[in-house]
């Protein structure tokens, strides 16, 4: 299995619109996409919009998308 990680710092908290878009994009791939808030040590699956909002991401938090699966390289791009 391929594993890819995308690390970034949030400029603002995760909005409802961004959570909805990420959830929709996660549904397009067969890979399992995990959204991790490294600053708060919390993680949820990106396919669940409500779970994404429960992370309560704040501006300046260090976050990461962990993508694992056969099409991880495509999802990473």
Coordinates of C-alpha atoms in Angstrom, one line a residue:
X1 CA 0.0 0.0 0.0
X2 CA 1.1 3.5 -0.8
X3 CA 1.2 6.1 2.0
X4 CA 1.4 9.8 1.3
X5 CA 1.4 12.7 3.8
X6 CA 0.6 16.3 3.2
X7 CA 1.6 18.6 6.2
X8 CA 0.4 22.2 6.4
X9 CA -0.3 25.0 8.9
X10 CA -3.9 26.2 9.0
X11 CA -4.4 29.9 8.3
X12 CA -7.9 29.8 9.8
X13 CA -10.1 27.3 11.4
X14 CA -11.7 24.6 9.2
X15 CA -15.0 26.1 7.8
X16 CA -18.1 24.1 7.0
X17 CA -17.5 24.8 3.3
X18 CA -14.0 23.4 3.4
X19 CA -15.1 20.4 5.4
X20 CA -17.8 19.7 2.8
X21 CA -15.3 20.0 -0.1
X22 CA -12.7 17.7 1.6
X23 CA -15.4 15.2 2.4
X24 CA -16.5 15.2 -1.3
X25 CA -12.9 14.9 -2.6
X26 CA -12.2 12.0 -0.1
X27 CA -15.2 10.2 -1.6
X28 CA -13.7 10.3 -5.1
X29 CA -10.7 8.0 -4.2
X30 CA -10.4 4.5 -2.9
X31 CA -7.6 5.4 -0.5
X32 CA -8.4 6.1 3.1
X33 CA -7.8 9.8 3.9
X34 CA -7.2 10.8 7.5
X35 CA -7.2 14.4 8.7
X36 CA -4.8 14.9 11.6
X37 CA -4.5 18.0 13.8
X38 CA -1.0 17.5 15.0
X39 CA -1.2 20.5 17.4
X40 CA -4.1 18.9 19.3
X41 CA -3.2 15.3 18.6
X42 CA -6.6 14.4 17.2
X43 CA -7.4 12.6 13.9
X44 CA -10.6 11.8 12.0
X45 CA -11.5 10.2 8.7
X46 CA -11.9 12.8 6.0
X47 CA -15.0 11.1 4.6
X48 CA -17.1 12.3 7.6
X49 CA -18.0 16.0 7.4
X50 CA -19.3 16.2 11.0
X51 CA -16.1 14.5 12.3
X52 CA -14.0 17.0 10.5
X53 CA -15.8 19.9 12.2
X54 CA -15.3 18.3 15.6
X55 CA -11.6 18.8 15.4
X56 CA -12.2 22.5 16.1
X57 CA -9.1 23.5 14.0
X58 CA -7.8 26.9 15.1
X59 CA -5.6 29.4 13.2
X60 CA -2.0 28.3 13.4
X61 CA -2.6 24.6 14.1
X62 CA -0.2 22.2 12.4
X63 CA -2.3 19.7 10.4
X64 CA -1.7 16.8 8.1
X65 CA -3.6 14.7 5.5
X66 CA -2.5 11.1 5.7
X67 CA -3.5 9.2 2.5
X68 CA -3.2 5.4 2.4
X69 CA -4.2 3.1 -0.4
X70 CA -3.7 2.1 -4.0
X71 CA -4.5 5.5 -5.5
X72 CA -2.7 7.5 -2.8
X73 CA -0.3 9.1 -5.2
X74 CA -3.2 10.4 -7.3
X75 CA -5.1 11.6 -4.3
X76 CA -2.0 13.4 -3.0
X77 CA -1.7 15.4 -6.3

